[in-house]
Coordinates of C-alpha atoms in Angstrom, one line a residue:
X1 CA 0.0 0.0 0.0
X2 CA 1.5 3.3 -1.1
X3 CA 0.2 5.2 1.9
X4 CA 1.9 5.8 5.3
X5 CA 0.8 3.4 8.1
X6 CA 0.8 6.4 10.4
X7 CA -2.1 8.0 8.5
X8 CA -4.4 5.0 8.9
X9 CA -6.8 4.4 11.8
X10 CA -4.9 3.6 15.0
X11 CA -5.1 -0.1 15.8
X12 CA -6.5 -1.1 12.4
X13 CA -5.8 -4.7 11.4
X14 CA -4.8 -5.6 7.9
X15 CA -4.7 -8.9 6.0
X16 CA -1.4 -10.8 6.2
X17 CA -0.7 -10.3 2.5
X18 CA -0.9 -6.5 2.7
X19 CA 2.3 -4.4 3.1
X20 CA 2.7 -0.7 3.8
X21 CA 5.6 0.3 1.7
X22 CA 5.3 4.1 2.2
X23 CA 4.3 6.9 -0.1
X24 CA 6.0 8.1 -3.3
X25 CA 6.8 11.7 -2.7
X26 CA 8.2 12.8 -6.1
X27 CA 6.8 15.9 -7.7
X28 CA 5.5 15.6 -11.3
X29 CA 7.7 16.8 -14.1
X30 CA 5.4 19.6 -15.0
X31 CA 5.7 21.2 -11.6
X32 CA 8.4 23.5 -12.9
X33 CA 10.7 25.8 -10.9
X34 CA 9.8 27.3 -7.5
X35 CA 9.0 31.0 -7.2
X36 CA 8.1 32.2 -3.7
X37 CA 6.1 35.4 -2.9
X38 CA 8.3 38.2 -1.5
X39 CA 8.6 38.9 2.2
X40 CA 9.4 37.1 5.5
X41 CA 5.8 36.3 6.7
X42 CA 4.9 32.7 7.2
X43 CA 4.3 30.9 3.9
X44 CA 1.0 29.1 3.3
X45 CA 1.0 26.7 0.3
X46 CA -2.4 26.3 -1.3
X47 CA -3.5 24.0 -4.0
X48 CA -6.5 22.0 -5.0
X49 CA -6.8 19.1 -7.5
X50 CA -4.6 19.0 -10.5
X51 CA -7.6 17.7 -12.4
X52 CA -10.9 19.5 -13.0
X53 CA -13.2 19.4 -10.0
X54 CA -15.0 22.7 -10.6
X55 CA -12.6 24.3 -8.1
X56 CA -12.1 27.8 -9.4
X57 CA -14.5 29.3 -6.8
X58 CA -12.7 27.5 -4.0
X59 CA -9.4 28.8 -5.2
X60 CA -10.7 32.4 -5.3
X61 CA -12.0 32.0 -1.7
X62 CA -8.7 30.7 -0.5
X63 CA -6.9 33.7 -2.2
X64 CA -9.3 36.1 -0.5
X65 CA -8.8 34.3 2.9
X66 CA -5.1 34.6 2.7
X67 CA -5.4 38.2 1.8
X68 CA -6.8 38.9 5.3
X69 CA -3.9 37.2 7.1
X70 CA -0.4 38.3 7.9
X71 CA 1.1 35.5 5.7
X72 CA 2.5 35.0 2.2
X73 CA 0.4 32.7 0.0
X74 CA 1.6 30.5 -2.8
X75 CA -1.5 29.3 -4.6
X76 CA -1.1 26.7 -7.3
X77 CA -4.1 26.2 -9.6
X78 CA -2.9 23.1 -11.5
X79 CA -3.5 22.5 -15.2
X80 CA -7.3 22.6 -14.8
X81 CA -7.6 26.3 -13.9
X82 CA -6.0 29.3 -15.6
X83 CA -4.1 31.3 -12.9
X84 CA -5.3 34.5 -14.6
X85 CA -8.9 33.8 -13.5
X86 CA -8.0 34.0 -9.8
X87 CA -7.9 37.5 -8.4
X88 CA -5.1 37.6 -5.9
X89 CA -4.4 40.1 -3.2
X90 CA -0.9 41.5 -2.9
X91 CA 0.4 38.9 -0.5
X92 CA -0.6 35.9 -2.7
X93 CA 1.3 34.6 -5.7
X94 CA -0.9 32.6 -8.0
X95 CA 0.8 30.2 -10.4
X96 CA -0.2 27.2 -12.4
X97 CA 2.3 24.9 -10.7
X98 CA 5.2 24.7 -8.3
X99 CA 7.3 21.8 -6.9
X100 CA 5.4 21.2 -3.7
X101 CA 8.2 19.2 -2.1
X102 CA 10.5 22.2 -2.3
X103 CA 7.9 24.7 -1.4
X104 CA 7.0 22.7 1.7
X105 CA 10.5 23.2 3.1
X106 CA 9.5 26.9 3.5
X107 CA 5.8 26.4 4.4
X108 CA 4.1 26.9 7.8
X109 CA 0.7 25.4 6.6
X110 CA -0.9 23.9 3.6
X111 CA -4.4 24.4 2.3
X112 CA -5.4 21.4 0.2
X113 CA -8.3 19.5 -1.2
X114 CA -7.0 16.5 0.8
X115 CA -5.8 14.6 -2.2
X116 CA -3.7 11.8 -1.0
X117 CA -0.5 13.1 -2.7
X118 CA -0.6 16.7 -1.4
X119 CA -1.7 15.6 2.1
X120 CA 1.0 13.0 2.5
X121 CA 3.7 15.3 1.1
X122 CA 2.7 18.0 3.6
X123 CA 2.8 15.6 6.5
X124 CA 6.1 14.2 5.3
X125 CA 7.4 17.7 5.6
X126 CA 5.9 18.2 9.1
X127 CA 3.5 20.8 7.8
X128 CA -0.1 21.0 9.2
X129 CA -3.1 21.2 6.9
X130 CA -6.4 22.9 6.3
X131 CA -8.4 20.4 4.2
X132 CA -11.1 21.5 1.8
X133 CA -12.3 18.2 0.3
X134 CA -13.9 18.4 -3.1
X135 CA -15.0 14.8 -3.6
X136 CA -13.6 11.3 -4.5
X137 CA -11.6 9.9 -1.5
X138 CA -10.7 13.3 -0.2
X139 CA -13.2 13.4 2.7
X140 CA -11.7 10.1 4.0
X141 CA -8.2 11.5 3.7
X142 CA -9.2 14.7 5.5
X143 CA -10.8 12.6 8.2
X144 CA -7.5 10.7 8.7
X145 CA -5.6 14.0 9.0
X146 CA -8.0 15.2 11.6
X147 CA -7.9 12.0 13.6
X148 CA -4.1 12.3 13.6
X149 CA -4.4 15.8 15.0
X150 CA -2.4 17.3 12.1
X151 CA -5.1 19.5 10.5
X152 CA -8.6 20.9 10.2
X153 CA -11.3 20.3 7.6
X154 CA -13.6 22.9 6.3
X155 CA -16.5 22.6 3.8
X156 CA -15.9 23.1 0.1
X157 CA -18.5 25.8 0.5
X158 CA -16.6 27.5 3.3
X159 CA -16.4 31.3 3.2
X160 CA -13.1 33.2 3.0
X161 CA -13.6 34.1 6.7
X162 CA -14.0 30.5 7.7
X163 CA -10.9 29.4 5.7
X164 CA -8.9 32.3 7.3
X165 CA -9.9 31.2 10.8
X166 CA -8.8 27.6 10.1
X167 CA -5.5 28.7 8.7
X168 CA -4.9 31.0 11.7
X169 CA -5.7 28.1 14.0
X170 CA -3.2 25.6 12.5
X171 CA -0.6 28.3 12.4
X172 CA -0.9 29.3 16.0
X173 CA -2.1 26.2 17.9
X174 CA 1.1 24.3 18.4
X175 CA -0.5 20.8 18.6
X176 CA -1.1 20.8 14.8
X177 CA 2.5 21.3 13.9
X178 CA 3.6 18.9 16.7
X179 CA 1.4 16.1 15.3
X180 CA 2.4 16.8 11.8
X181 CA 6.1 16.5 12.8
X182 CA 5.3 13.3 14.6
X183 CA 3.8 11.9 11.4
X184 CA 6.8 13.2 9.4
X185 CA 9.2 11.2 11.6
X186 CA 7.1 8.0 11.1
X187 CA 6.9 8.6 7.3
X188 CA 10.7 9.2 7.2
X189 CA 11.3 5.9 8.9
X190 CA 8.9 4.1 6.6
X191 CA 10.5 5.5 3.4
X192 CA 14.2 5.3 4.6
X193 CA 14.5 2.2 2.3
X194 CA 12.6 1.4 -0.8
X195 CA 10.3 -1.2 0.7
X196 CA 8.2 -1.4 -2.4
X197 CA 11.2 -2.7 -4.4
X198 CA 12.2 -5.1 -1.5
X199 CA 8.6 -6.5 -1.4
X200 CA 8.4 -7.0 -5.2
X201 CA 11.8 -8.7 -5.2
X202 CA 10.7 -11.0 -2.4
X203 CA 7.5 -11.8 -4.2
X204 CA 9.4 -12.5 -7.4
X205 CA 11.7 -14.8 -5.4
X206 CA 8.8 -16.7 -4.0
X207 CA 7.2 -17.1 -7.4
X208 CA 10.5 -18.4 -8.9
X209 CA 10.9 -20.8 -6.1
X210 CA 7.4 -22.2 -6.6
X211 CA 8.0 -22.5 -10.3
X212 CA 11.3 -24.4 -9.8
X213 CA 9.6 -26.7 -7.3
X214 CA 6.9 -27.5 -9.8
X215 CA 9.4 -28.4 -12.5
X216 CA 11.2 -30.7 -10.1
X217 CA 7.9 -32.5 -9.4
X218 CA 7.1 -33.0 -13.1
X219 CA 7.9 -36.5 -14.5
X220 CA 11.0 -36.7 -16.6
X221 CA 10.7 -36.6 -20.4
X222 CA 11.1 -40.1 -21.9
X223 CA 14.6 -40.6 -23.3
X224 CA 15.7 -42.4 -26.5
X225 CA 13.9 -42.6 -29.8
X226 CA 10.2 -42.2 -29.9
X227 CA 8.3 -45.4 -30.5
X228 CA 6.9 -46.0 -33.9
X229 CA 3.5 -47.3 -34.8
X230 CA 3.0 -49.9 -37.4
X231 CA -0.1 -50.6 -39.4

């Protein structure tokens, strides 16, 4: 399973054949170069789905929310929304894409749709989240983040004021960053080695062993010339 064990329900039991091998944290090739908004205020990274989920309104509300806070905002729209359609206040930089892994090194909080990739990357960096799930599995991911104590969930219909309050809370209530850092340590331990490769190699080895065993059990081919049939 390409998901951190630490993000699952505490005490959940899994089938014996299931393995947690940790997440893949690479940014997509189209993420481009990082450009940060100017200033020294805390950075809030914001981004919703990279696919179309009718999210332009939510992106606009996020931009407006960040405009009311003493922060710098880096808002990535993804390929589905033209950055020019989002009206940004002076403290918010809107761009189509950015390498989140690098941006998260500078971030104090993330606003996300709770897509698995962005959520796990943020937690791997020890950055708490404000989740704005739009659909699919995102409500479940947001729930896991909340249960872990590493973030807050607001409705997709949340007003800029509600979003701003949630951001302010994760920035100033230490427990959110503490729990995000706890998860970061667990994810780091889980991804210290490429367990996916190790598990696949072990599986291939077991399959090869079974195949060789089956061959040894097969009766030997008859030797010598084949018998002929006469009329």
